[in-house]
PDB file of C-alpha atoms in Angstrom:
ATOM      1  CA  MET A   1      -0.022   0.007  -0.047  1.00 54.00           C
ATOM      2  CA  VAL A   2       1.236   3.517  -1.029  1.00 50.00           C
ATOM      3  CA  GLN A   3       0.428   6.495   0.778  1.00 54.00           C
ATOM      4  CA  GLU A   4       0.465  10.053  -0.625  1.00 51.00           C
ATOM      5  CA  THR A   5       2.816  12.208   0.710  1.00 50.00           C
ATOM      6  CA  HIS A   6       2.406  15.777   1.648  1.00 52.00           C
ATOM      7  CA  ALA A   7       4.781  17.106  -0.917  1.00 51.00           C
ATOM      8  CA  GLU A   8       3.007  15.176  -3.896  1.00 58.00           C
ATOM      9  CA  ASN A   9      -0.443  16.412  -2.976  1.00 72.00           C
ATOM     10  CA  PRO A  10       0.222  20.277  -3.537  1.00 69.00           C
ATOM     11  CA  LYS A  11       2.022  18.822  -6.943  1.00 72.00           C
ATOM     12  CA  LYS A  12      -1.437  17.394  -7.770  1.00 71.00           C
ATOM     13  CA  VAL A  13      -3.380  20.348  -7.090  1.00 67.00           C
ATOM     14  CA  LYS A  14      -1.024  22.459  -9.205  1.00 71.00           C
ATOM     15  CA  SER A  15      -1.149  20.034 -11.985  1.00 72.00           C
ATOM     16  CA  GLU A  16      -4.928  19.649 -12.058  1.00 75.00           C
ATOM     17  CA  ALA A  17      -5.095  23.842 -11.765  1.00 73.00           C
ATOM     18  CA  TRP A  18      -2.853  23.893 -14.938  1.00 72.00           C
ATOM     19  CA  GLU A  19      -5.127  21.623 -16.720  1.00 72.00           C
ATOM     20  CA  TRP A  20      -8.169  23.616 -15.903  1.00 74.00           C
ATOM     21  CA  ILE A  21      -6.375  26.697 -16.949  1.00 74.00           C
ATOM     22  CA  LYS A  22      -5.294  25.146 -20.523  1.00 64.00           C
ATOM     23  CA  ALA A  23      -8.952  23.927 -20.821  1.00 69.00           C
ATOM     24  CA  LEU A  24     -10.357  27.381 -20.230  1.00 69.00           C
ATOM     25  CA  VAL A  25      -8.147  29.024 -22.479  1.00 62.00           C
ATOM     26  CA  ILE A  26      -8.446  26.760 -25.138  1.00 65.00           C
ATOM     27  CA  ALA A  27     -12.613  27.193 -24.705  1.00 62.00           C
ATOM     28  CA  LEU A  28     -12.111  30.901 -24.708  1.00 64.00           C
ATOM     29  CA  VAL A  29      -9.799  30.827 -27.965  1.00 60.00           C
ATOM     30  CA  LEU A  30     -12.474  28.696 -29.819  1.00 58.00           C
ATOM     31  CA  VAL A  31     -15.287  30.940 -28.805  1.00 58.00           C
ATOM     32  CA  LEU A  32     -13.442  33.959 -30.043  1.00 58.00           C
ATOM     33  CA  LEU A  33     -12.795  32.085 -33.136  1.00 53.00           C
ATOM     34  CA  ILE A  34     -16.242  30.743 -33.742  1.00 54.00           C
ATOM     35  CA  ARG A  35     -17.735  34.223 -33.042  1.00 54.00           C
ATOM     36  CA  SER A  36     -15.317  36.215 -35.111  1.00 53.00           C
ATOM     37  CA  PHE A  37     -15.157  34.105 -38.152  1.00 53.00           C
ATOM     38  CA  LEU A  38     -18.251  31.444 -38.206  1.00 58.00           C
ATOM     39  CA  PHE A  39     -21.311  32.386 -36.423  1.00 62.00           C
ATOM     40  CA  ALA A  40     -22.779  35.256 -34.261  1.00 79.00           C
ATOM     41  CA  PRO A  41     -25.577  35.896 -32.052  1.00 80.00           C
ATOM     42  CA  PHE A  42     -28.002  38.582 -33.195  1.00 86.00           C
ATOM     43  CA  ILE A  43     -31.012  40.141 -31.819  1.00 82.00           C
ATOM     44  CA  VAL A  44     -33.908  41.518 -33.805  1.00 82.00           C
ATOM     45  CA  SER A  45     -34.883  44.928 -33.136  1.00 85.00           C
ATOM     46  CA  GLY A  46     -37.941  46.436 -34.417  1.00 87.00           C
ATOM     47  CA  PRO A  47     -40.965  44.957 -36.197  1.00 89.00           C
ATOM     48  CA  SER A  48     -39.561  45.177 -40.043  1.00 91.00           C
ATOM     49  CA  MET A  49     -39.272  41.372 -40.558  1.00 90.00           C
ATOM     50  CA  GLN A  50     -42.908  40.732 -38.801  1.00 88.00           C
ATOM     51  CA  PRO A  51     -44.668  37.969 -39.311  1.00 90.00           C
ATOM     52  CA  ASN A  52     -41.689  35.888 -39.525  1.00 90.00           C
ATOM     53  CA  PHE A  53     -39.068  37.341 -37.038  1.00 87.00           C
ATOM     54  CA  TYR A  54     -39.967  39.301 -33.881  1.00 87.00           C
ATOM     55  CA  ASP A  55     -38.585  42.212 -32.077  1.00 91.00           C
ATOM     56  CA  GLY A  56     -36.417  40.619 -29.253  1.00 90.00           C
ATOM     57  CA  GLU A  57     -35.901  37.243 -30.845  1.00 92.00           C
ATOM     58  CA  ARG A  58     -32.326  35.952 -31.005  1.00 89.00           C
ATOM     59  CA  LEU A  59     -30.662  34.540 -34.005  1.00 91.00           C
ATOM     60  CA  ILE A  60     -27.536  32.682 -35.208  1.00 88.00           C
ATOM     61  CA  VAL A  61     -25.929  34.364 -38.167  1.00 90.00           C
ATOM     62  CA  ASN A  62     -23.537  32.238 -40.356  1.00 90.00           C
ATOM     63  CA  LYS A  63     -20.846  34.789 -40.870  1.00 88.00           C
ATOM     64  CA  ILE A  64     -18.782  32.282 -43.159  1.00 88.00           C
ATOM     65  CA  LEU A  65     -21.262  31.040 -45.917  1.00 88.00           C
ATOM     66  CA  TYR A  66     -20.721  34.441 -48.086  1.00 89.00           C
ATOM     67  CA  LYS A  67     -17.051  33.820 -48.153  1.00 87.00           C
ATOM     68  CA  PHE A  68     -17.724  30.950 -50.164  1.00 91.00           C
ATOM     69  CA  ARG A  69     -20.671  31.967 -52.291  1.00 91.00           C
ATOM     70  CA  ALA A  70     -22.595  34.942 -53.030  1.00 91.00           C
ATOM     71  CA  PRO A  71     -26.230  35.628 -51.424  1.00 95.00           C
ATOM     72  CA  GLU A  72     -29.177  34.086 -52.985  1.00 95.00           C
ATOM     73  CA  ARG A  73     -32.883  35.395 -53.539  1.00 96.00           C
ATOM     74  CA  GLY A  74     -35.123  34.544 -50.545  1.00 94.00           C
ATOM     75  CA  GLU A  75     -32.333  34.255 -47.862  1.00 95.00           C
ATOM     76  CA  VAL A  76     -32.476  36.589 -44.922  1.00 95.00           C
ATOM     77  CA  ILE A  77     -29.471  38.112 -44.212  1.00 95.00           C
ATOM     78  CA  VAL A  78     -27.965  40.737 -41.570  1.00 93.00           C
ATOM     79  CA  PHE A  79     -25.908  43.925 -42.960  1.00 93.00           C
ATOM     80  CA  HIS A  80     -24.181  46.898 -41.349  1.00 92.00           C
ATOM     81  CA  ALA A  81     -26.866  49.596 -42.265  1.00 89.00           C
ATOM     82  CA  THR A  82     -24.730  52.154 -40.330  1.00 85.00           C
ATOM     83  CA  GLU A  83     -21.584  52.181 -38.390  1.00 83.00           C
ATOM     84  CA  ASP A  84     -23.404  51.106 -35.077  1.00 86.00           C
ATOM     85  CA  ARG A  85     -26.516  49.441 -36.185  1.00 89.00           C
ATOM     86  CA  ASP A  86     -27.192  46.277 -38.120  1.00 91.00           C
ATOM     87  CA  TYR A  87     -30.446  45.350 -39.959  1.00 93.00           C
ATOM     88  CA  ILE A  88     -32.253  42.090 -40.900  1.00 93.00           C
ATOM     89  CA  LYS A  89     -33.888  41.876 -44.114  1.00 96.00           C
ATOM     90  CA  ARG A  90     -34.520  39.470 -47.001  1.00 96.00           C
ATOM     91  CA  VAL A  91     -32.717  39.376 -50.225  1.00 97.00           C
ATOM     92  CA  ILE A  92     -35.252  40.023 -53.182  1.00 97.00           C
ATOM     93  CA  ALA A  93     -32.827  40.756 -56.183  1.00 97.00           C
ATOM     94  CA  LEU A  94     -29.282  39.980 -57.136  1.00 97.00           C
ATOM     95  CA  PRO A  95     -26.753  41.646 -59.061  1.00 97.00           C
ATOM     96  CA  GLY A  96     -27.804  42.413 -62.700  1.00 97.00           C
ATOM     97  CA  GLU A  97     -31.435  41.671 -62.208  1.00 97.00           C
ATOM     98  CA  LYS A  98     -33.952  44.385 -62.716  1.00 98.00           C
ATOM     99  CA  VAL A  99     -36.190  44.823 -59.823  1.00 97.00           C
ATOM    100  CA  LYS A 100     -39.481  46.947 -59.470  1.00 97.00           C
ATOM    101  CA  VAL A 101     -41.986  47.088 -56.840  1.00 95.00           C
ATOM    102  CA  GLU A 102     -45.626  47.992 -57.667  1.00 94.00           C
ATOM    103  CA  GLY A 103     -48.142  48.069 -54.894  1.00 92.00           C
ATOM    104  CA  ASP A 104     -48.129  44.188 -53.343  1.00 93.00           C
ATOM    105  CA  LYS A 105     -46.237  42.682 -56.322  1.00 94.00           C
ATOM    106  CA  VAL A 106     -42.572  42.474 -56.776  1.00 95.00           C
ATOM    107  CA  TYR A 107     -40.820  41.981 -60.220  1.00 97.00           C
ATOM    108  CA  VAL A 108     -37.279  40.753 -60.915  1.00 97.00           C
ATOM    109  CA  ASN A 109     -36.464  40.770 -64.486  1.00 97.00           C
ATOM    110  CA  GLY A 110     -40.242  41.438 -65.380  1.00 95.00           C
ATOM    111  CA  LYS A 111     -41.582  38.218 -63.614  1.00 96.00           C
ATOM    112  CA  LEU A 112     -43.852  38.337 -60.478  1.00 96.00           C
ATOM    113  CA  LEU A 113     -41.763  37.068 -57.511  1.00 95.00           C
ATOM    114  CA  ALA A 114     -43.765  34.559 -55.605  1.00 93.00           C
ATOM    115  CA  GLU A 115     -43.290  35.351 -51.883  1.00 94.00           C
ATOM    116  CA  PRO A 116     -45.330  32.630 -49.740  1.00 93.00           C
ATOM    117  CA  TYR A 117     -43.672  34.276 -46.545  1.00 92.00           C
ATOM    118  CA  ILE A 118     -45.870  37.149 -46.690  1.00 93.00           C
ATOM    119  CA  GLN A 119     -48.757  35.905 -48.703  1.00 93.00           C
ATOM    120  CA  GLU A 120     -51.170  35.602 -45.730  1.00 93.00           C
ATOM    121  CA  GLU A 121     -50.532  39.343 -44.962  1.00 93.00           C
ATOM    122  CA  VAL A 122     -50.833  40.280 -48.725  1.00 93.00           C
ATOM    123  CA  ASN A 123     -54.335  38.403 -48.921  1.00 93.00           C
ATOM    124  CA  GLU A 124     -55.676  40.005 -45.565  1.00 93.00           C
ATOM    125  CA  ALA A 125     -54.788  43.610 -46.906  1.00 92.00           C
ATOM    126  CA  ALA A 126     -56.397  42.677 -50.065  1.00 91.00           C
ATOM    127  CA  LYS A 127     -59.752  41.418 -48.178  1.00 94.00           C
ATOM    128  CA  ARG A 128     -59.592  44.952 -46.443  1.00 92.00           C
ATOM    129  CA  GLY A 129     -59.248  46.610 -49.746  1.00 90.00           C
ATOM    130  CA  THR A 130     -55.558  47.993 -49.323  1.00 91.00           C
ATOM    131  CA  THR A 131     -52.171  46.867 -50.367  1.00 91.00           C
ATOM    132  CA  TYR A 132     -49.851  45.390 -47.932  1.00 93.00           C
ATOM    133  CA  ASN A 133     -46.824  47.457 -49.111  1.00 91.00           C
ATOM    134  CA  ASN A 134     -47.071  51.139 -48.787  1.00 87.00           C
ATOM    135  CA  ARG A 135     -44.009  52.151 -51.082  1.00 90.00           C
ATOM    136  CA  ASP A 136     -43.469  51.505 -54.704  1.00 93.00           C
ATOM    137  CA  PHE A 137     -39.967  50.973 -56.203  1.00 94.00           C
ATOM    138  CA  ALA A 138     -39.432  52.182 -59.928  1.00 95.00           C
ATOM    139  CA  GLU A 139     -37.563  49.590 -61.941  1.00 96.00           C
ATOM    140  CA  GLN A 140     -33.845  49.746 -61.711  1.00 96.00           C
ATOM    141  CA  THR A 141     -30.953  47.177 -62.274  1.00 97.00           C
ATOM    142  CA  VAL A 142     -29.065  46.004 -59.102  1.00 97.00           C
ATOM    143  CA  PRO A 143     -25.500  46.878 -59.459  1.00 97.00           C
ATOM    144  CA  ALA A 144     -22.764  44.276 -59.415  1.00 96.00           C
ATOM    145  CA  GLY A 145     -21.516  43.259 -55.915  1.00 95.00           C
ATOM    146  CA  THR A 146     -24.888  44.453 -54.411  1.00 97.00           C
ATOM    147  CA  VAL A 147     -28.275  43.053 -53.439  1.00 97.00           C
ATOM    148  CA  PHE A 148     -31.924  44.401 -53.253  1.00 97.00           C
ATOM    149  CA  VAL A 149     -33.350  43.578 -49.723  1.00 97.00           C
ATOM    150  CA  MET A 150     -36.820  44.128 -48.263  1.00 95.00           C
ATOM    151  CA  GLY A 151     -38.374  43.686 -44.686  1.00 94.00           C
ATOM    152  CA  ASP A 152     -41.079  41.233 -44.639  1.00 94.00           C
ATOM    153  CA  ASN A 153     -43.294  43.870 -42.830  1.00 94.00           C
ATOM    154  CA  ARG A 154     -43.714  45.887 -46.100  1.00 93.00           C
ATOM    155  CA  PRO A 155     -45.617  48.911 -44.653  1.00 91.00           C
ATOM    156  CA  ASN A 156     -42.861  49.241 -41.722  1.00 90.00           C
ATOM    157  CA  SER A 157     -39.377  48.385 -43.025  1.00 92.00           C
ATOM    158  CA  GLU A 158     -36.393  50.819 -43.830  1.00 92.00           C
ATOM    159  CA  ASP A 159     -34.784  48.637 -46.552  1.00 93.00           C
ATOM    160  CA  SER A 160     -33.628  49.192 -50.491  1.00 94.00           C
ATOM    161  CA  ARG A 161     -36.385  51.080 -51.293  1.00 94.00           C
ATOM    162  CA  SER A 162     -35.421  53.864 -49.104  1.00 92.00           C
ATOM    163  CA  ILE A 163     -31.492  53.108 -48.163  1.00 93.00           C
ATOM    164  CA  GLY A 164     -30.525  51.587 -51.502  1.00 94.00           C
ATOM    165  CA  PHE A 165     -28.652  48.518 -52.563  1.00 97.00           C
ATOM    166  CA  ILE A 166     -26.638  46.572 -49.998  1.00 96.00           C
ATOM    167  CA  SER A 167     -23.036  46.140 -50.933  1.00 95.00           C
ATOM    168  CA  PHE A 168     -21.890  42.603 -50.138  1.00 95.00           C
ATOM    169  CA  ASP A 169     -18.934  44.007 -48.103  1.00 93.00           C
ATOM    170  CA  ARG A 170     -21.757  45.196 -45.831  1.00 94.00           C
ATOM    171  CA  ILE A 171     -23.283  41.864 -45.168  1.00 94.00           C
ATOM    172  CA  VAL A 172     -22.523  39.969 -42.010  1.00 92.00           C
ATOM    173  CA  GLY A 173     -23.853  37.034 -42.772  1.00 92.00           C
ATOM    174  CA  ARG A 174     -27.088  34.725 -43.499  1.00 93.00           C
ATOM    175  CA  THR A 175     -29.733  34.258 -40.625  1.00 91.00           C
ATOM    176  CA  ASP A 176     -29.767  30.417 -39.789  1.00 90.00           C
ATOM    177  CA  LEU A 177     -31.479  29.609 -36.872  1.00 84.00           C
ATOM    178  CA  ILE A 178     -33.732  31.181 -34.137  1.00 85.00           C
ATOM    179  CA  PHE A 179     -32.673  30.171 -30.691  1.00 82.00           C
ATOM    180  CA  TRP A 180     -34.686  32.420 -28.254  1.00 80.00           C
ATOM    181  CA  PRO A 181     -37.269  32.556 -27.067  1.00 78.00           C
ATOM    182  CA  LEU A 182     -37.087  28.495 -26.353  1.00 72.00           C
ATOM    183  CA  SER A 183     -40.362  28.225 -27.542  1.00 77.00           C
ATOM    184  CA  LYS A 184     -39.551  29.281 -31.247  1.00 79.00           C
ATOM    185  CA  ILE A 185     -36.498  27.495 -31.678  1.00 75.00           C
ATOM    186  CA  GLU A 186     -36.092  26.623 -35.502  1.00 75.00           C
ATOM    187  CA  LEU A 187     -33.980  26.466 -38.386  1.00 70.00           C
ATOM    188  CA  VAL A 188     -34.717  29.602 -40.932  1.00 78.00           C
ATOM    189  CA  ARG A 189     -36.332  28.642 -44.177  1.00 75.00           C
ATOM    190  CA  HIS A 190     -34.762  30.514 -47.005  1.00 69.00           C
TER     191      HIS A 190
END
């Protein structure tokens, strides 16, 4: 039978403490790398994406996807609207495409765009004898390296109709997951 001496016990405590410190440092570095380059949390602020995203919801934004490919129509993106403010909007038209908004109809290259993500709201407005969208947009061609975006809450959204086209270098990433509140956890459909 071997007994630990008092000299070995402090070494064991010191060794275990060092292992914990290394593990915590590695975890912190991983969190910083993941948050900086891969994914980031984002909080929805305001009603511009209702009925699909609500004020206060927490999202995970995929920051690396657009390093490998350009945004696609229908994807929900987060971008830098100003130096200190980010917006969440839906990609409607891509570089080189002609886009026009006329009432509740959005045309891309002269073809009516199907928008199932707001169809219920458009139908409800029609039943009331009004339009869901309150701002038209004269036909323009989306410049290279930019996208045309709109909020799902068309009557209450500051988007490309007012702030212009969004350059790729301002895009933070694609919204991939709603993680808060817990009752609404789901992958974002694009």
